[in-house]
Amino acid sequence: MSPDLTVDIDDGVAVLTLSRPQHRNAYTADMGRLLSAAYRDCDARDDIRAIVLTGAGDCFCVGADLSVGSEPFDATGADFTASPIDPPAFELSTPVIAAVNGHAIGIGLTIALQADFRILAADSKYAVPQVRRGVVPDCMSHWTLIHLAGVAAATEVLLTGRTFTAREALELKIATRIADNGAVLDEAMTLARDFAENVAPTSAALTKRLLWDTTIRGYTPRQVAERETEMHHQVMGSPDAAEGVAAFRERRRPRWTGAPARD
């Protein structure tokens, strides 16, 4: 799409790479627009079963590009939004894996918090330091962090703005898992290919939606039961439901035909 964001698609997996390695993938408004467009385009394709978001070089994203002086935090216009990634990853039907292959600071981390999975590099640094820069956290992080880790962890990360390690991120339930820096993308690709090969795409889309909507809409257990029943009515008796059982019995990989983007 652009030198600032590359898109590679292979065997059902789209790899989106923040690609300003000479600037440690520092975030720009153009990068945000490109990522938003890539999310929309990938989610509209039924041949893409999983999305991996990563960074070029040895950093994921070190936050807003401060090389232009105070410009990133200048007074805002009427069109400013603190949530420039639209749609956020959690609104997609396609599973999104953040392969956080190095330092993730500020918006670099808050973008990753919107993903379904976060694999963090073991020997890198993480922070949402906006309160130490005279601004406030962004990308819906006041909601995503509470959703992922609870109020106590969100307060620890957002209100102090301090830097923490991957091990602390795992303990705070921010990281799904951690891996050696050079192995993060491989770990993410293994997970993504498992989605592409073994998980029914319609089932994944419905399950992801209910997982996030339960928090977004505040569903009660009974409301969740109602939604699960509605979803079962949608998929039971479908070709993929039959194929899932047949593939299990025949000990082979399933051949899914469901198309959530189309249907």
Short mmCIF file of C-alpha atoms in Angstrom, two decimals:
data_model
loop_
_atom_site.label_atom_id
_atom_site.label_comp_id
_atom_site.label_asym_id
_atom_site.label_seq_id
_atom_site.Cartn_x
_atom_site.Cartn_y
_atom_site.Cartn_z
CA MET A 1 0.00 0.00 0.00
CA SER A 2 2.78 2.44 0.92
CA PRO A 3 6.36 2.40 2.15
CA ASP A 4 4.95 3.25 5.61
CA LEU A 5 2.71 0.16 5.72
CA THR A 6 3.25 -3.01 3.75
CA VAL A 7 0.65 -5.75 3.22
CA ASP A 8 1.62 -9.33 2.40
CA ILE A 9 -1.02 -12.04 1.93
CA ASP A 10 -0.23 -15.73 1.76
CA ASP A 11 -2.19 -18.91 2.55
CA GLY A 12 -5.05 -17.10 4.24
CA VAL A 13 -2.90 -14.82 6.43
CA ALA A 14 -2.42 -11.08 5.90
CA VAL A 15 0.70 -9.57 7.46
CA LEU A 16 0.47 -5.81 7.96
CA THR A 17 3.86 -4.28 8.74
CA LEU A 18 4.40 -0.80 10.15
CA SER A 19 7.36 0.12 8.00
CA ARG A 20 9.35 3.17 9.07
CA PRO A 21 12.28 1.26 10.57
CA GLN A 22 14.64 4.23 10.19
CA HIS A 23 12.34 6.05 12.64
CA ARG A 24 11.65 2.95 14.77
CA ASN A 25 8.17 2.87 13.17
CA ALA A 26 7.17 6.12 14.90
CA TYR A 27 3.48 6.73 14.27
CA THR A 28 2.22 9.31 11.77
CA ALA A 29 -1.31 10.27 10.76
CA ASP A 30 -0.67 8.77 7.32
CA MET A 31 0.30 5.46 8.93
CA GLY A 32 -3.00 5.50 10.84
CA ARG A 33 -5.00 6.07 7.65
CA LEU A 34 -3.15 3.29 5.88
CA LEU A 35 -3.68 0.84 8.72
CA SER A 36 -7.39 1.68 8.90
CA ALA A 37 -7.76 1.08 5.16
CA ALA A 38 -5.81 -2.19 5.35
CA TYR A 39 -8.02 -3.45 8.18
CA ARG A 40 -11.16 -2.68 6.15
CA ASP A 41 -9.80 -4.26 2.98
CA CYS A 42 -8.63 -7.44 4.71
CA ASP A 43 -11.86 -7.87 6.64
CA ALA A 44 -13.85 -7.68 3.38
CA ARG A 45 -11.99 -10.68 1.93
CA ASP A 46 -13.10 -14.18 2.82
CA ASP A 47 -9.78 -15.63 1.64
CA ILE A 48 -8.07 -13.86 4.56
CA ARG A 49 -8.64 -15.89 7.74
CA ALA A 50 -6.26 -14.06 10.09
CA ILE A 51 -4.42 -10.74 10.28
CA VAL A 52 -0.97 -10.26 11.83
CA LEU A 53 0.16 -6.73 12.70
CA THR A 54 3.88 -6.23 13.26
CA GLY A 55 6.71 -3.72 12.84
CA ALA A 56 9.70 -3.60 10.52
CA GLY A 57 13.13 -3.85 12.09
CA ASP A 58 13.63 -4.34 15.81
CA CYS A 59 10.79 -2.12 17.09
CA PHE A 60 7.03 -2.42 16.88
CA CYS A 61 6.24 1.29 17.23
CA VAL A 62 7.85 3.79 19.60
CA GLY A 63 4.85 6.12 19.65
CA ALA A 64 4.04 9.40 17.93
CA ASP A 65 6.71 10.81 15.67
CA LEU A 66 8.32 13.53 17.81
CA SER A 67 11.02 14.37 15.27
CA VAL A 68 8.93 17.31 14.05
CA GLY A 69 9.10 19.07 17.43
CA SER A 70 5.83 19.81 19.23
CA GLU A 71 3.60 19.21 16.20
CA PRO A 72 2.08 15.88 17.37
CA PHE A 73 0.64 17.60 20.44
CA ASP A 74 -0.26 20.97 18.96
CA ALA A 75 -3.77 22.37 19.51
CA THR A 76 -6.33 20.21 17.73
CA GLY A 77 -8.81 21.10 15.01
CA ALA A 78 -12.46 20.11 14.82
CA ASP A 79 -11.61 16.98 12.83
CA PHE A 80 -9.15 15.58 15.41
CA THR A 81 -9.81 12.15 16.89
CA ALA A 82 -7.89 10.38 19.65
CA SER A 83 -8.90 7.05 18.07
CA PRO A 84 -7.49 7.29 14.54
CA ILE A 85 -7.56 3.56 13.77
CA ASP A 86 -11.03 3.09 12.30
CA PRO A 87 -12.22 0.41 12.52
CA PRO A 88 -10.28 -0.76 15.57
CA ALA A 89 -9.07 -4.34 15.37
CA PHE A 90 -11.71 -5.61 17.80
CA GLU A 91 -14.50 -4.51 15.44
CA LEU A 92 -13.24 -6.71 12.60
CA SER A 93 -14.70 -10.16 11.98
CA THR A 94 -11.21 -11.49 11.24
CA PRO A 95 -8.97 -12.45 14.19
CA VAL A 96 -6.11 -9.96 14.64
CA ILE A 97 -2.77 -10.91 16.21
CA ALA A 98 -0.37 -8.16 17.28
CA ALA A 99 3.18 -9.49 16.83
CA VAL A 100 4.85 -6.87 19.03
CA ASN A 101 8.39 -7.57 17.93
CA GLY A 102 10.10 -4.81 19.93
CA HIS A 103 9.52 -1.63 21.91
CA ALA A 104 5.87 -0.47 21.91
CA ILE A 105 5.34 2.95 23.43
CA GLY A 106 2.29 5.22 23.55
CA ILE A 107 0.08 4.77 20.54
CA GLY A 108 2.35 1.91 19.51
CA LEU A 109 1.03 -0.06 22.48
CA THR A 110 -2.53 1.26 22.47
CA ILE A 111 -2.97 0.09 18.86
CA ALA A 112 -1.80 -3.39 19.91
CA LEU A 113 -4.28 -3.39 22.81
CA GLN A 114 -7.11 -3.40 20.26
CA ALA A 115 -6.01 -6.77 18.83
CA ASP A 116 -7.41 -10.15 19.87
CA PHE A 117 -3.96 -11.51 20.75
CA ARG A 118 -0.74 -9.76 21.76
CA ILE A 119 2.58 -11.59 21.53
CA LEU A 120 5.24 -9.39 23.14
CA ALA A 121 9.00 -9.43 22.69
CA ALA A 122 10.62 -10.56 25.91
CA ASP A 123 13.51 -8.07 25.99
CA SER A 124 11.68 -4.88 25.01
CA LYS A 125 10.02 -1.97 26.79
CA TYR A 126 6.36 -1.02 26.97
CA ALA A 127 4.56 2.07 28.19
CA VAL A 128 1.59 4.37 27.65
CA PRO A 129 3.43 7.51 28.83
CA GLN A 130 1.03 10.19 27.59
CA VAL A 131 0.39 11.57 31.09
CA ARG A 132 4.15 12.23 31.25
CA ARG A 133 3.95 14.21 27.99
CA GLY A 134 1.12 16.53 29.05
CA VAL A 135 -1.59 14.69 27.08
CA VAL A 136 -3.82 11.65 27.74
CA PRO A 137 -3.86 8.01 26.54
CA ASP A 138 -5.53 7.27 23.20
CA CYS A 139 -7.01 4.58 20.93
CA MET A 140 -9.76 3.69 23.42
CA SER A 141 -7.12 2.44 25.85
CA HIS A 142 -9.20 3.54 28.85
CA TRP A 143 -11.64 0.86 27.69
CA THR A 144 -9.42 -1.81 26.11
CA LEU A 145 -7.14 -2.06 29.14
CA ILE A 146 -10.06 -2.45 31.53
CA HIS A 147 -11.52 -5.08 29.19
CA LEU A 148 -8.23 -6.98 29.04
CA ALA A 149 -6.77 -6.56 32.49
CA GLY A 150 -9.23 -4.85 34.83
CA VAL A 151 -9.38 -1.47 36.52
CA ALA A 152 -6.34 -1.98 38.76
CA ALA A 153 -4.00 -2.84 35.88
CA ALA A 154 -5.42 -0.09 33.68
CA THR A 155 -4.84 2.44 36.46
CA GLU A 156 -1.28 1.19 36.95
CA VAL A 157 -0.44 1.54 33.26
CA LEU A 158 -2.38 4.64 32.21
CA LEU A 159 -2.27 6.84 35.29
CA THR A 160 1.42 6.36 36.07
CA GLY A 161 2.62 6.27 32.46
CA ARG A 162 5.59 4.21 33.62
CA THR A 163 7.67 1.84 31.52
CA PHE A 164 7.30 -1.89 32.17
CA THR A 165 8.67 -5.20 30.90
CA ALA A 166 7.08 -7.97 28.87
CA ARG A 167 7.03 -10.17 31.97
CA GLU A 168 5.09 -7.49 33.84
CA ALA A 169 2.73 -7.17 30.86
CA LEU A 170 2.07 -10.90 31.07
CA GLU A 171 1.42 -10.67 34.81
CA LEU A 172 -0.91 -7.70 34.24
CA LYS A 173 -2.76 -9.78 31.57
CA ILE A 174 -1.89 -7.28 28.86
CA ALA A 175 0.20 -9.80 26.93
CA THR A 176 -1.35 -13.02 25.64
CA ARG A 177 2.11 -14.55 25.67
CA ILE A 178 5.74 -13.48 25.34
CA ALA A 179 8.51 -14.78 23.09
CA ASP A 180 12.16 -14.08 22.35
CA ASN A 181 12.44 -10.90 20.31
CA GLY A 182 13.45 -12.70 17.13
CA ALA A 183 10.72 -15.32 17.50
CA VAL A 184 7.68 -13.06 17.97
CA LEU A 185 6.61 -12.99 14.32
CA ASP A 186 7.12 -16.75 13.94
CA GLU A 187 4.95 -17.33 17.01
CA ALA A 188 2.26 -15.05 15.61
CA MET A 189 2.38 -16.72 12.20
CA THR A 190 1.98 -20.17 13.76
CA LEU A 191 -1.16 -18.96 15.52
CA ALA A 192 -2.44 -17.22 12.38
CA ARG A 193 -1.91 -20.29 10.18
CA ASP A 194 -3.76 -22.42 12.72
CA PHE A 195 -6.72 -20.05 12.32
CA ALA A 196 -6.44 -20.19 8.54
CA GLU A 197 -6.32 -23.98 8.42
CA ASN A 198 -8.38 -25.29 11.32
CA VAL A 199 -10.90 -22.70 12.55
CA ALA A 200 -14.20 -22.26 10.72
CA PRO A 201 -14.25 -18.60 9.59
CA THR A 202 -17.93 -18.01 10.35
CA SER A 203 -17.56 -19.60 13.78
CA ALA A 204 -14.52 -17.41 14.49
CA ALA A 205 -16.34 -14.25 13.37
CA LEU A 206 -19.39 -14.99 15.53
CA THR A 207 -17.35 -16.00 18.58
CA LYS A 208 -15.11 -12.92 18.32
CA ARG A 209 -18.13 -10.65 18.03
CA LEU A 210 -19.80 -12.11 21.11
CA LEU A 211 -16.60 -12.03 23.16
CA TRP A 212 -16.09 -8.31 22.55
CA ASP A 213 -19.80 -7.38 22.58
CA THR A 214 -20.25 -8.98 25.98
CA THR A 215 -18.01 -6.26 27.38
CA ILE A 216 -19.00 -3.45 25.00
CA ARG A 217 -22.75 -3.94 25.54
CA GLY A 218 -22.55 -5.25 29.09
CA TYR A 219 -24.48 -8.46 28.38
CA THR A 220 -25.76 -10.42 31.37
CA PRO A 221 -25.22 -14.20 31.46
CA ARG A 222 -28.80 -14.75 30.27
CA GLN A 223 -28.31 -12.33 27.38
CA VAL A 224 -25.13 -14.17 26.42
CA ALA A 225 -27.10 -17.43 26.47
CA GLU A 226 -29.67 -15.89 24.12
CA ARG A 227 -26.98 -14.70 21.71
CA GLU A 228 -25.23 -18.09 21.80
CA THR A 229 -28.54 -19.75 20.94
CA GLU A 230 -29.12 -17.35 18.04
CA MET A 231 -25.64 -18.09 16.73
CA HIS A 232 -26.18 -21.84 16.99
CA HIS A 233 -29.36 -21.48 14.92
CA GLN A 234 -27.22 -19.72 12.33
CA VAL A 235 -24.46 -22.34 12.06
CA MET A 236 -26.02 -25.68 13.02
CA GLY A 237 -26.96 -27.61 9.91
CA SER A 238 -24.58 -25.50 7.81
CA PRO A 239 -22.03 -27.03 5.43
CA ASP A 240 -19.20 -26.03 7.77
CA ALA A 241 -20.84 -27.74 10.75
CA ALA A 242 -21.00 -30.96 8.73
CA GLU A 243 -17.46 -30.48 7.45
CA GLY A 244 -16.06 -29.93 10.94
CA VAL A 245 -17.39 -33.29 12.13
CA ALA A 246 -16.33 -35.08 8.92
CA ALA A 247 -12.79 -33.70 9.09
CA PHE A 248 -12.48 -34.75 12.74
CA ARG A 249 -13.70 -38.28 12.02
CA GLU A 250 -11.50 -38.65 8.95
CA ARG A 251 -8.47 -37.12 10.70
CA ARG A 252 -7.85 -34.54 7.99
CA ARG A 253 -7.78 -30.78 7.70
CA PRO A 254 -11.22 -29.23 7.21
CA ARG A 255 -12.24 -27.59 3.96
CA TRP A 256 -14.30 -24.62 5.08
CA THR A 257 -16.75 -22.92 2.71
CA GLY A 258 -18.27 -20.34 5.08
CA ALA A 259 -17.81 -16.72 4.04
CA PRO A 260 -18.51 -14.27 6.89
CA ALA A 261 -17.60 -11.19 4.82
CA ARG A 262 -20.08 -12.25 2.15
CA ASP A 263 -22.79 -13.55 4.49
#
